[in-house]
PDB file of C-alpha atoms in Angstrom:
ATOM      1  CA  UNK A  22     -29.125  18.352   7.900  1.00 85.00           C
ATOM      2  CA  UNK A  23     -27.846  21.492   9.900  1.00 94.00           C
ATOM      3  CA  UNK A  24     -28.386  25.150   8.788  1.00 95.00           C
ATOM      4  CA  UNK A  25     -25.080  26.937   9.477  1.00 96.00           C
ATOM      5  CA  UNK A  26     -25.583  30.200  10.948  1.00 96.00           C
ATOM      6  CA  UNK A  27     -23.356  33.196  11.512  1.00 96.00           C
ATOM      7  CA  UNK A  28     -20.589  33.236  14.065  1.00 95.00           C
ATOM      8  CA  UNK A  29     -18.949  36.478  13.289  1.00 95.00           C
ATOM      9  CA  UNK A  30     -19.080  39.391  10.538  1.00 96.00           C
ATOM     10  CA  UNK A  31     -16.151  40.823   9.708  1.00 97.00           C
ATOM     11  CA  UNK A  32     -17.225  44.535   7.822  1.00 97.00           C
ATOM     12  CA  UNK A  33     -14.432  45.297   4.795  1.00 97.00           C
ATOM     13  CA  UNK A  34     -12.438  48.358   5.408  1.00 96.00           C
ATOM     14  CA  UNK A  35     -11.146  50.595   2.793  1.00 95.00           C
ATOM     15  CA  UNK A  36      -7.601  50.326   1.985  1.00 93.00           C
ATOM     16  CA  UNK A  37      -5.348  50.567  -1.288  1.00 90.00           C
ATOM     17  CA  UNK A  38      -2.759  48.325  -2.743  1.00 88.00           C
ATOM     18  CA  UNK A  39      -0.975  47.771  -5.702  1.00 86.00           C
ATOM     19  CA  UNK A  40      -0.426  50.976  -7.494  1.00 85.00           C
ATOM     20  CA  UNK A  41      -2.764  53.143  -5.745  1.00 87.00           C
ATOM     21  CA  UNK A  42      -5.901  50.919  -6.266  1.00 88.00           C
ATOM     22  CA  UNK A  43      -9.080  51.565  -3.579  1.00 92.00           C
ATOM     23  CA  UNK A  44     -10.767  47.961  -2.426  1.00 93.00           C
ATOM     24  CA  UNK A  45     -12.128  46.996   0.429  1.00 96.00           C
ATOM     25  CA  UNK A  46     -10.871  44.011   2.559  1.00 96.00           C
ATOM     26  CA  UNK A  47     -12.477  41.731   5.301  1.00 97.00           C
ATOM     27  CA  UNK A  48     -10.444  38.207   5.219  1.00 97.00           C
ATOM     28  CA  UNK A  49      -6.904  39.446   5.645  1.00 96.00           C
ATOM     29  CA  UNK A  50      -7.539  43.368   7.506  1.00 94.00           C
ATOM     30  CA  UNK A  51      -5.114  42.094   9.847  1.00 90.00           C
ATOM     31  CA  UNK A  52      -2.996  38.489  10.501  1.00 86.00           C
ATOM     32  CA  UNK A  53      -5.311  37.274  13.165  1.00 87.00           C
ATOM     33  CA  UNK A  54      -8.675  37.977  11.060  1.00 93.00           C
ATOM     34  CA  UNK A  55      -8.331  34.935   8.304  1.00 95.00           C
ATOM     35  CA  UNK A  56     -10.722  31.830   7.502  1.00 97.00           C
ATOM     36  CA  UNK A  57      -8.502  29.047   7.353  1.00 97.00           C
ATOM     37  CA  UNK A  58      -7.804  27.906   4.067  1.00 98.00           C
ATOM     38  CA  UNK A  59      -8.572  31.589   2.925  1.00 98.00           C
ATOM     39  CA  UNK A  60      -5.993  33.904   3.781  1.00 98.00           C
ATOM     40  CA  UNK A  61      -7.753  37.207   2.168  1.00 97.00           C
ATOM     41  CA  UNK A  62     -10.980  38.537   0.229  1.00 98.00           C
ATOM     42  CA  UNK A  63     -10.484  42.272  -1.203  1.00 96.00           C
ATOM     43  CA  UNK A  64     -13.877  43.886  -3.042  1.00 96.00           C
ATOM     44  CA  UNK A  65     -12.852  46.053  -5.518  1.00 94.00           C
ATOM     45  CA  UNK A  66     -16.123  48.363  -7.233  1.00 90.00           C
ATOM     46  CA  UNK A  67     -15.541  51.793  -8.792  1.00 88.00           C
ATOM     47  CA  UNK A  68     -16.746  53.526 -11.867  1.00 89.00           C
ATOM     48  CA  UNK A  69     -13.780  56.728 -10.604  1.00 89.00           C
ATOM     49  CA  UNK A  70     -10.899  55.592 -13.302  1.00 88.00           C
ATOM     50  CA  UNK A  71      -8.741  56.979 -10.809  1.00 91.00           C
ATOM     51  CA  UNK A  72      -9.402  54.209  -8.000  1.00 89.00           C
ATOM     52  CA  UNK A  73      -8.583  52.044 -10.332  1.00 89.00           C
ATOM     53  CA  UNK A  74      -6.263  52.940 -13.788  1.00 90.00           C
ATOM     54  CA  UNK A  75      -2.740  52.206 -11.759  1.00 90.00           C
ATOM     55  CA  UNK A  76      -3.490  48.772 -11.600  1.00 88.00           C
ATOM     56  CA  UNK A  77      -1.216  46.347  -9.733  1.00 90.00           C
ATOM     57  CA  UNK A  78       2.501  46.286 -11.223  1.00 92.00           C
ATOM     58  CA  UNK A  79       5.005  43.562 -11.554  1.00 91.00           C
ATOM     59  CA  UNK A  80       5.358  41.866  -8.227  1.00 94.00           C
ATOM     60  CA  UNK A  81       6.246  38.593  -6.875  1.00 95.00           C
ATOM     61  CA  UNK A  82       3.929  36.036  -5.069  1.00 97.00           C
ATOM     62  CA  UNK A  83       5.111  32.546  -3.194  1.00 97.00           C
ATOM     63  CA  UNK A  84       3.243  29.785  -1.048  1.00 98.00           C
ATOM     64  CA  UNK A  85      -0.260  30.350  -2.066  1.00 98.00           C
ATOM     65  CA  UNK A  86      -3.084  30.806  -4.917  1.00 98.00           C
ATOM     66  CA  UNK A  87      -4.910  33.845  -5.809  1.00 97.00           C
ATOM     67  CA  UNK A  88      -8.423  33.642  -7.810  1.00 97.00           C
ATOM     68  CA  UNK A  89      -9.204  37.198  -9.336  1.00 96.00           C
ATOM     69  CA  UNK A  90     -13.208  36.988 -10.055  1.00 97.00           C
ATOM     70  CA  UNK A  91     -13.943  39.970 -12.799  1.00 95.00           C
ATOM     71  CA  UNK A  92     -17.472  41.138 -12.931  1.00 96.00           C
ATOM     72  CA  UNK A  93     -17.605  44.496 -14.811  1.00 95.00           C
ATOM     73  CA  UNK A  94     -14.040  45.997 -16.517  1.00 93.00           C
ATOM     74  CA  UNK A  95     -11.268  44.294 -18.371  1.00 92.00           C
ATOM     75  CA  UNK A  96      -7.605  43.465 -16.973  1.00 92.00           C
ATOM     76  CA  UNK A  97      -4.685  42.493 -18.569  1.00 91.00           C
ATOM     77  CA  UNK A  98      -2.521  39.385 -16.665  1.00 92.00           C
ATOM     78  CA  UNK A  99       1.434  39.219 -17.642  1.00 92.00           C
ATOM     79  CA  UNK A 100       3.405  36.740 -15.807  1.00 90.00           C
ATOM     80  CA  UNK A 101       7.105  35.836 -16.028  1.00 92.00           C
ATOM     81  CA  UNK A 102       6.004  32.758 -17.714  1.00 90.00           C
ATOM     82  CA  UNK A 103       4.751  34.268 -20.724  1.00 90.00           C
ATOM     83  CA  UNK A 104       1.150  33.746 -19.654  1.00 90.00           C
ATOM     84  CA  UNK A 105      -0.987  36.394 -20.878  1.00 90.00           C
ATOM     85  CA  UNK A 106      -4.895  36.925 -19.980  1.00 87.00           C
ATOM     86  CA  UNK A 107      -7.030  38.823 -20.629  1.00 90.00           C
ATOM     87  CA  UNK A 108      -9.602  39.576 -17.579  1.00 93.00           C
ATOM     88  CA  UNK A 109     -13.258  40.496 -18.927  1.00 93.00           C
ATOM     89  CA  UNK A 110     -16.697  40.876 -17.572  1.00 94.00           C
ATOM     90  CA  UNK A 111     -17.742  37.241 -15.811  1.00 95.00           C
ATOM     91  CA  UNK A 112     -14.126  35.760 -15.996  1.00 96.00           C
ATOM     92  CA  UNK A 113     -11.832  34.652 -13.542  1.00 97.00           C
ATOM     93  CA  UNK A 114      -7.761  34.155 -13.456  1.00 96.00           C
ATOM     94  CA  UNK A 115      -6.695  31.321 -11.479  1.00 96.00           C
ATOM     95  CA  UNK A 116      -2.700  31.645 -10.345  1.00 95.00           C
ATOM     96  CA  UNK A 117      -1.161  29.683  -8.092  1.00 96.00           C
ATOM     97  CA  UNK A 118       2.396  31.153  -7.090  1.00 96.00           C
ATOM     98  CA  UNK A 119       3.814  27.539  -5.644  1.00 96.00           C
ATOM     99  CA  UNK A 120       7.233  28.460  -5.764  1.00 96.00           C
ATOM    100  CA  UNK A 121       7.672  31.673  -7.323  1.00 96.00           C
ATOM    101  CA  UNK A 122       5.840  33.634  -9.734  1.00 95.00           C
ATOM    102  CA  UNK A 123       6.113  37.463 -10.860  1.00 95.00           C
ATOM    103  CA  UNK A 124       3.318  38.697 -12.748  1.00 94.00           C
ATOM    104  CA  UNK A 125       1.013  42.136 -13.007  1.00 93.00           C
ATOM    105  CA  UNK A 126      -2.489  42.629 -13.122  1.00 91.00           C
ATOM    106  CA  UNK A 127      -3.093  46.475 -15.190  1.00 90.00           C
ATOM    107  CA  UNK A 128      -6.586  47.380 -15.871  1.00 89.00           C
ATOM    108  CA  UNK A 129      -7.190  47.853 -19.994  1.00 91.00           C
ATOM    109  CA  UNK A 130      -9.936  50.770 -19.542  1.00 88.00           C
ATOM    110  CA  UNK A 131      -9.904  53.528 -19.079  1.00 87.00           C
ATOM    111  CA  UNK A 132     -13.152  54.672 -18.002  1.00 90.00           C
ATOM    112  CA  UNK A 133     -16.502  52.859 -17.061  1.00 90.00           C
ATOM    113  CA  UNK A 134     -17.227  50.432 -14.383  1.00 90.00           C
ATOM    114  CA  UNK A 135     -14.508  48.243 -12.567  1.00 90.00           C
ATOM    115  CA  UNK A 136     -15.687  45.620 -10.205  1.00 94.00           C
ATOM    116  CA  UNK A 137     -14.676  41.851  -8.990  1.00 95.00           C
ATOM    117  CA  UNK A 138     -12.856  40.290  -5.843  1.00 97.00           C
ATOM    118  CA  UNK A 139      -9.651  38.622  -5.917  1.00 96.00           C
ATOM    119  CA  UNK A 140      -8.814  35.664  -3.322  1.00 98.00           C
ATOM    120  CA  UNK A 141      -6.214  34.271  -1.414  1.00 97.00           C
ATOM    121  CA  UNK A 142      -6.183  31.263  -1.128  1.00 98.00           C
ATOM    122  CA  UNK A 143      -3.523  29.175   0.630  1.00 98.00           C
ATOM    123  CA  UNK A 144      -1.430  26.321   0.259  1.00 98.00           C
ATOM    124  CA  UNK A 145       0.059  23.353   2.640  1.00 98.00           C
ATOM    125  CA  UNK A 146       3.335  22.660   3.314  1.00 98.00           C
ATOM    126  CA  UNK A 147       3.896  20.207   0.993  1.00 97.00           C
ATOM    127  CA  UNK A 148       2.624  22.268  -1.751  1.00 97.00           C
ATOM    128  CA  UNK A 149       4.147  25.811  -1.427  1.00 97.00           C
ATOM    129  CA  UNK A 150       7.029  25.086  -3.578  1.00 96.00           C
ATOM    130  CA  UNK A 151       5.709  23.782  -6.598  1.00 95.00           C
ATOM    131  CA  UNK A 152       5.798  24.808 -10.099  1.00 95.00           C
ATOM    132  CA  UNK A 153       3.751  28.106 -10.503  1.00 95.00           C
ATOM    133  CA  UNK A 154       0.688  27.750 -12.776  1.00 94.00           C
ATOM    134  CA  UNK A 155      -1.969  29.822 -13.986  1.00 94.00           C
ATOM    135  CA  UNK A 156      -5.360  29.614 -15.621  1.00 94.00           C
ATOM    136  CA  UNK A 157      -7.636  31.606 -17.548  1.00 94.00           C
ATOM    137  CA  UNK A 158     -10.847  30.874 -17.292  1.00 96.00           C
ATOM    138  CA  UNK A 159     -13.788  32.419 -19.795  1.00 95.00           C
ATOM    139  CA  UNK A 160     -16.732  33.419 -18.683  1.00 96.00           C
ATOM    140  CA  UNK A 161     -18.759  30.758 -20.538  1.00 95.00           C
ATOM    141  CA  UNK A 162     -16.473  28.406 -18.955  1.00 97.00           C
ATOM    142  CA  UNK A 163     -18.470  29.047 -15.929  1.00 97.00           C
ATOM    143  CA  UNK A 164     -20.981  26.286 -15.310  1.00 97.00           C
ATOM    144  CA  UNK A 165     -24.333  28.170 -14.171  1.00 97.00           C
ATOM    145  CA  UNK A 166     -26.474  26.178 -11.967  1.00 96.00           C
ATOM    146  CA  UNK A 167     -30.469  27.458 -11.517  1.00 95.00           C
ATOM    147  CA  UNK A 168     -32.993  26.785  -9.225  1.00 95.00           C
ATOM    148  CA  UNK A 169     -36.357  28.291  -7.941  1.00 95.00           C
ATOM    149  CA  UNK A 170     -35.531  31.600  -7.055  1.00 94.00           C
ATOM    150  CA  UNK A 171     -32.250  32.329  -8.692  1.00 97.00           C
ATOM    151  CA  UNK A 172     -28.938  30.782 -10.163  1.00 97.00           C
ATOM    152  CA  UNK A 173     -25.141  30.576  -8.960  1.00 97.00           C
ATOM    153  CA  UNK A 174     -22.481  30.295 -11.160  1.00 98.00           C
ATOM    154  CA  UNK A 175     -19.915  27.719  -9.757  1.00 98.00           C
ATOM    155  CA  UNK A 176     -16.541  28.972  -9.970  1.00 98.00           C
ATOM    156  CA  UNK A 177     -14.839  26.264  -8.123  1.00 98.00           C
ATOM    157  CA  UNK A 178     -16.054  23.073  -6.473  1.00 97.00           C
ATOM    158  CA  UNK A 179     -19.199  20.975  -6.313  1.00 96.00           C
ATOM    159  CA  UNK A 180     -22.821  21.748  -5.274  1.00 94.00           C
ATOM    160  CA  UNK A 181     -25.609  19.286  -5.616  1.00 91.00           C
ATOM    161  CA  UNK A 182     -28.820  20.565  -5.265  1.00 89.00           C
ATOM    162  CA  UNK A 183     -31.926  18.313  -6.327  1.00 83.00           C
ATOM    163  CA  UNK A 184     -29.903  15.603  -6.037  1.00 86.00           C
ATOM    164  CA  UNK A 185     -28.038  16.484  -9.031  1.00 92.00           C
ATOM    165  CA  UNK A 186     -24.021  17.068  -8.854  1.00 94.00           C
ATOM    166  CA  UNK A 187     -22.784  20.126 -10.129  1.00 96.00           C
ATOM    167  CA  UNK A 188     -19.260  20.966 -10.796  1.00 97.00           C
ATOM    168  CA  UNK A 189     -17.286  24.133 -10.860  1.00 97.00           C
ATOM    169  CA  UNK A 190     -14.849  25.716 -13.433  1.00 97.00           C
ATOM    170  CA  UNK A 191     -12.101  24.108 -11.135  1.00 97.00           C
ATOM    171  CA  UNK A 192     -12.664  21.067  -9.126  1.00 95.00           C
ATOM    172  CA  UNK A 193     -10.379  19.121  -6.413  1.00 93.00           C
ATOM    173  CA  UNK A 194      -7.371  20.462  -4.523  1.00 94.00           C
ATOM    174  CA  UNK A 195      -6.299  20.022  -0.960  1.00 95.00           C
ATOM    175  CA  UNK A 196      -8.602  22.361   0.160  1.00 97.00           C
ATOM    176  CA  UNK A 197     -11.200  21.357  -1.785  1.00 97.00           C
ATOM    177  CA  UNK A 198     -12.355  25.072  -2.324  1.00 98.00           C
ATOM    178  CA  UNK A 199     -16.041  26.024  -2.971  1.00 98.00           C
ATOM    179  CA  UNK A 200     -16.837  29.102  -4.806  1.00 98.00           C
ATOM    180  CA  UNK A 201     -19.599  30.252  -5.724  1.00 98.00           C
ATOM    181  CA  UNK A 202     -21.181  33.514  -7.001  1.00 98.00           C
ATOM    182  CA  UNK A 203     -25.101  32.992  -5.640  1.00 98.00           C
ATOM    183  CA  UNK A 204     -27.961  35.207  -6.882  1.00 98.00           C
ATOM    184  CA  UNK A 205     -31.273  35.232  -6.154  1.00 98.00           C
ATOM    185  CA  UNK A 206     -34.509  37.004  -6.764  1.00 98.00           C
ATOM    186  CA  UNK A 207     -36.806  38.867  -4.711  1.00 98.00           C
ATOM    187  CA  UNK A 208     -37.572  36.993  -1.972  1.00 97.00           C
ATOM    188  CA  UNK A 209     -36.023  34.030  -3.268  1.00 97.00           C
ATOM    189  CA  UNK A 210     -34.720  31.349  -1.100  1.00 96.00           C
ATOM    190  CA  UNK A 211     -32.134  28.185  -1.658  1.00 96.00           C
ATOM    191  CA  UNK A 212     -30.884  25.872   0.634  1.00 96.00           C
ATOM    192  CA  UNK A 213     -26.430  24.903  -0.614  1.00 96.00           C
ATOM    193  CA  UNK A 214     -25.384  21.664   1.025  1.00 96.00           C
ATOM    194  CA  UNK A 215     -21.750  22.560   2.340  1.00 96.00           C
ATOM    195  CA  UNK A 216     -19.894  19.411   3.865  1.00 95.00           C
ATOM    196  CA  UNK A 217     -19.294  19.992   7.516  1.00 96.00           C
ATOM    197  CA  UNK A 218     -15.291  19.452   6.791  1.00 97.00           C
ATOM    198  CA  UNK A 219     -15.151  22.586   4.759  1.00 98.00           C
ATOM    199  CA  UNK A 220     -14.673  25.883   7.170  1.00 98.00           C
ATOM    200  CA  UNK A 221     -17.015  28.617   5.184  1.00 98.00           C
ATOM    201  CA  UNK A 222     -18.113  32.319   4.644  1.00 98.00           C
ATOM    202  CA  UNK A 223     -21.029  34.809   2.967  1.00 98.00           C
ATOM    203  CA  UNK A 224     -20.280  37.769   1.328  1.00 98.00           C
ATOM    204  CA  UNK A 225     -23.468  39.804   0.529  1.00 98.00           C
ATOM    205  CA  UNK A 226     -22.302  43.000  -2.071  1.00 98.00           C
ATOM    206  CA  UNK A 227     -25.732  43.473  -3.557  1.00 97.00           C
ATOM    207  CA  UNK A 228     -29.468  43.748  -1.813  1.00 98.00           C
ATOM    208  CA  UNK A 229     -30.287  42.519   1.100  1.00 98.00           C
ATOM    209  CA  UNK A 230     -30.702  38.913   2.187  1.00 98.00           C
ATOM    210  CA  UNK A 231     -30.705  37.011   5.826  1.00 97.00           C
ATOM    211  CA  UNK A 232     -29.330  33.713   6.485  1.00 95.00           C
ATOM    212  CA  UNK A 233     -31.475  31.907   8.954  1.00 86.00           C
ATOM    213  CA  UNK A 234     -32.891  35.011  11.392  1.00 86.00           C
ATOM    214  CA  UNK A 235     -29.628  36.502  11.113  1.00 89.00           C
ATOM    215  CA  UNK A 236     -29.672  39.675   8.490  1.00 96.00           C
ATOM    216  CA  UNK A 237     -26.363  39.798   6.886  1.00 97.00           C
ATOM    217  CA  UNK A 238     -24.180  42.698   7.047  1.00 97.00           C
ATOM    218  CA  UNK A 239     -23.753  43.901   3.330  1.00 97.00           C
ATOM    219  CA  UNK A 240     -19.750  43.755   2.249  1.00 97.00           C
ATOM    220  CA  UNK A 241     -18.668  42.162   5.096  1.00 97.00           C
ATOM    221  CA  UNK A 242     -17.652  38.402   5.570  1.00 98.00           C
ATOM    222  CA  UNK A 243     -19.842  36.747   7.700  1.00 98.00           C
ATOM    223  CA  UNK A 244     -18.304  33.503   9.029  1.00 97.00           C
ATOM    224  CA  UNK A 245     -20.096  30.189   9.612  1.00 97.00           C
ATOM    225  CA  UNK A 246     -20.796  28.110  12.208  1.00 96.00           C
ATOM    226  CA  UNK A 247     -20.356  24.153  12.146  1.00 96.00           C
ATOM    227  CA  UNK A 248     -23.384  22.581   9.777  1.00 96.00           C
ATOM    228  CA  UNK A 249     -23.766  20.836   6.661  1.00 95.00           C
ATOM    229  CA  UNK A 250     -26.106  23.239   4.209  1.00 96.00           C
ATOM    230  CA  UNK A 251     -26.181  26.885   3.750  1.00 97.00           C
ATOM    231  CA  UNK A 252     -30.179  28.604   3.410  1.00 96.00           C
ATOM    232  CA  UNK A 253     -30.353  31.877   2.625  1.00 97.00           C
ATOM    233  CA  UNK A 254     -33.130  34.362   1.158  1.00 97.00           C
ATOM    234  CA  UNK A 255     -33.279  37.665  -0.270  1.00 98.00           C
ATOM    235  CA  UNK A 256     -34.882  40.496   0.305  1.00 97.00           C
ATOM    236  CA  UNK A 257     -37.254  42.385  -1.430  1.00 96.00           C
ATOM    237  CA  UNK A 258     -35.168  43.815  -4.188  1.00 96.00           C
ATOM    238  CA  UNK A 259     -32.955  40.783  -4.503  1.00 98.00           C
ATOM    239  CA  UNK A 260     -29.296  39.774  -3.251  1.00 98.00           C
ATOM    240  CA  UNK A 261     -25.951  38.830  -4.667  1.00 98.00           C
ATOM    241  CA  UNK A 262     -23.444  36.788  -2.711  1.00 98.00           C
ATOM    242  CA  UNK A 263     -20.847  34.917  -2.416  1.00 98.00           C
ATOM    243  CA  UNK A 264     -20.612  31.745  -0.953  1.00 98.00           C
ATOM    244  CA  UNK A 265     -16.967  30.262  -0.345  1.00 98.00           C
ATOM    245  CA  UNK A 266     -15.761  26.901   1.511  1.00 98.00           C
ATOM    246  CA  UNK A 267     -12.328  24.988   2.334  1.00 98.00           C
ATOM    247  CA  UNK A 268     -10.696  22.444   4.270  1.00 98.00           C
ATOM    248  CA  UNK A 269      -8.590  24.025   6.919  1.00 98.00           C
ATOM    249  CA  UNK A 270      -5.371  23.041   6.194  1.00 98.00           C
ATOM    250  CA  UNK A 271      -4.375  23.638   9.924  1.00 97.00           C
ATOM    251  CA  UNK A 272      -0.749  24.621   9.636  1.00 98.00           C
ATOM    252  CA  UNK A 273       1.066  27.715  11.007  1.00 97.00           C
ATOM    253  CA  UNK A 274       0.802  30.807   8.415  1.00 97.00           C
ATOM    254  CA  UNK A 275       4.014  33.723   8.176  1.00 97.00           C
ATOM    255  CA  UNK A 276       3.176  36.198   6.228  1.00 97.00           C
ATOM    256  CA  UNK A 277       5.304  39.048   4.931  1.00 95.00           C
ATOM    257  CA  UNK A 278       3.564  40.676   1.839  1.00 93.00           C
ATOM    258  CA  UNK A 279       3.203  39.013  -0.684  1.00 95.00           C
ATOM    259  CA  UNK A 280       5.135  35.863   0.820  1.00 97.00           C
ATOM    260  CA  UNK A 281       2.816  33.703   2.437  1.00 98.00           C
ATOM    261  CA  UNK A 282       5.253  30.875   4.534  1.00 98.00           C
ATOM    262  CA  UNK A 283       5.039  28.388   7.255  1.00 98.00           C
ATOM    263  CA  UNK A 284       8.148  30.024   9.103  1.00 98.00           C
ATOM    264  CA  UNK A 285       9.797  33.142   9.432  1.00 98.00           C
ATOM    265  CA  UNK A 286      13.187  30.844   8.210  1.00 98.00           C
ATOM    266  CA  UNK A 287      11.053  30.217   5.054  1.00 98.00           C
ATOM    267  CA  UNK A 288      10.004  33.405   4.507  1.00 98.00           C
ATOM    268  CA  UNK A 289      13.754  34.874   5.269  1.00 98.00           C
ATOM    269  CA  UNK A 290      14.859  32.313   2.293  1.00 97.00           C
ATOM    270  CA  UNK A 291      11.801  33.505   0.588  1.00 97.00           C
ATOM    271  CA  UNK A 292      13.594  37.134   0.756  1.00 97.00           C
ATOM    272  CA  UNK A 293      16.938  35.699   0.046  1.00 96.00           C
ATOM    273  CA  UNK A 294      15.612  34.135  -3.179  1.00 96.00           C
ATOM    274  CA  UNK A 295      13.480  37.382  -4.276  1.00 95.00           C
ATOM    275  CA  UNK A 296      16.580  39.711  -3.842  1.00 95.00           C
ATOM    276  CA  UNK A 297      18.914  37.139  -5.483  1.00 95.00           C
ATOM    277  CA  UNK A 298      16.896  36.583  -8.383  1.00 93.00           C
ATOM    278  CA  UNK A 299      15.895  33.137  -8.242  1.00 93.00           C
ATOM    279  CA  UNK A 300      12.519  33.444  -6.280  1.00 93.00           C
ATOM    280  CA  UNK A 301      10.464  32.502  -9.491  1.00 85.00           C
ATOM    281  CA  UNK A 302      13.414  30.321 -11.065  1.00 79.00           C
ATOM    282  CA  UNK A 303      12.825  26.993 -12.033  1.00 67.00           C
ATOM    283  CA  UNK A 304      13.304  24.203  -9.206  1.00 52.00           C
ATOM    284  CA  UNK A 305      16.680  21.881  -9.712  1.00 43.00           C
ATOM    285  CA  UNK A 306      15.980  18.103  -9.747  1.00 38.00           C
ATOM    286  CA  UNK A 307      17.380  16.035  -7.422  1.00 36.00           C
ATOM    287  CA  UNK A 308      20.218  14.001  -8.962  1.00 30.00           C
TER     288      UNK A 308
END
């Protein structure tokens, strides 16, 4: 087995998006700074209503998946669709846009503690214009897996630790994504296998913890080298991370917004369609 170490940290940077809402971003700061699958990773932490209470309006999404990971607050999801969900404490909404989808995400407090990440996640070729789809997924929905020195709870993907399999919320998927919220005690220690196929990332946002004899850099993503298993120990008063892995899809990525393409053609239709109405309309079949 290989330990992975770090190959670059990438510190978040304060920004704003949707409405007016303050997060920081690392994955996705700029086009060139992405982990192949993941296209972006915003933090988003406040207890200041007014970072927060404009939430993200109706707006459009195509050619990719975003995971919204709620740890303190409550968020209300509305998609053209008819989906509604309800974002609480320890919950997570799965959406992937495929094709089309319109949807908001409006925080339902008004005062207190907001705090989570949301994901980007992308999607190949092949897959960019299927049907939209979205998932809510409960907190005790959330498989919780605990070892000596602290638990993780397993949003997506498979860990096996003791030579036991463990799997996520949400499993498979071209990428095969790994996601996983790790936390661990004072001075605790675990060792996550990682397949060498997946590309992957830390993100400390609580304590202090090193991987290897590399101290990680607290919200920032700090991008692995080539290995096969993941160790990492806290601190003295603890650590909370995330730990998240894909297969590089290995495709050319156009962005513009929200519209997340393969070429600037696609994302020109991808304007066409948006403007004209039928960016999140249903596919025809072929006769």
């Amino acid at each position: 087995m290989t330990d992975r170490v770090v190959k670059r940290s990438i510190p978040s940077r304060e920004t704003s998006d949707g409405a007016g809402v303050r997060i920081r971003r690392s994955i996705g700061q700029q086009p060139t700074i992405r982990l192949d699958p993941f296209l972006m990773l915003d933090e988003f932490g406040s207890e200041d209503a007014a970072d927060y209470i404009a939430g993200f309006p109706s707006h459009p999404h195509r050619g990719f998946e975003t995971v919204t990971y709620m740890i303190d607050g409550h968020m209300l999801h509305e998609d053209h669709m008819g989906n509604r969900g309800d974002l609480r404490n320890g919950g997570v909404q799965w959406m992937t846009a495929g094709r089309g989808i319109i949807h908001s995400e409006m925080p339902q407090q008004e005062s207190g503690a907001m705090r989570g990440f949301q994901l980007w996640l992308n999607l190949p070729a092949a897959e960019k214009m299927t049907p939209a789809r979205y998932r809510d997924i409960q907190p005790g929905d959330i498989p919780v897996v605990s070892f000596d020195g602290g638990r993780a709870r397993l949003i997506a993907g498979v860990l096996t630790l003791a030579g036991e399999a463990h799997s996520g919320a949400v499993t498979g998927g071209t990428t095969e994504p790994l996601y996983a919220d790790v936390q661990l005690d004072p001075g605790g220690a675990v060792t996550l296998p990682v397949p060498s196929r997946l590309d992957a990332m830390v993100y400390l946002y609580e304590g202090t913890a090193s991987l290897g004899d590399s101290a990680l850099e607290r919200q920032a993503a700090s991008i692995l080298d080539d290995g096969n298993q993941v160790s990492v120990r806290a601190g003295q008063e603890g650590a909370r991370l995330l730990l998240l892995a894909g297969r590089p899809i290995n495709e050319p990525v156009v962005q513009y917004g929200p519209f997340v393409m393969n070429t600037r053609d696609e994302i020109e239709q991808t304007l066409r369609d948006y403007r004209d109405g039928v960016l999140a309309a249903e596919q025809p079949q072929a006769s």
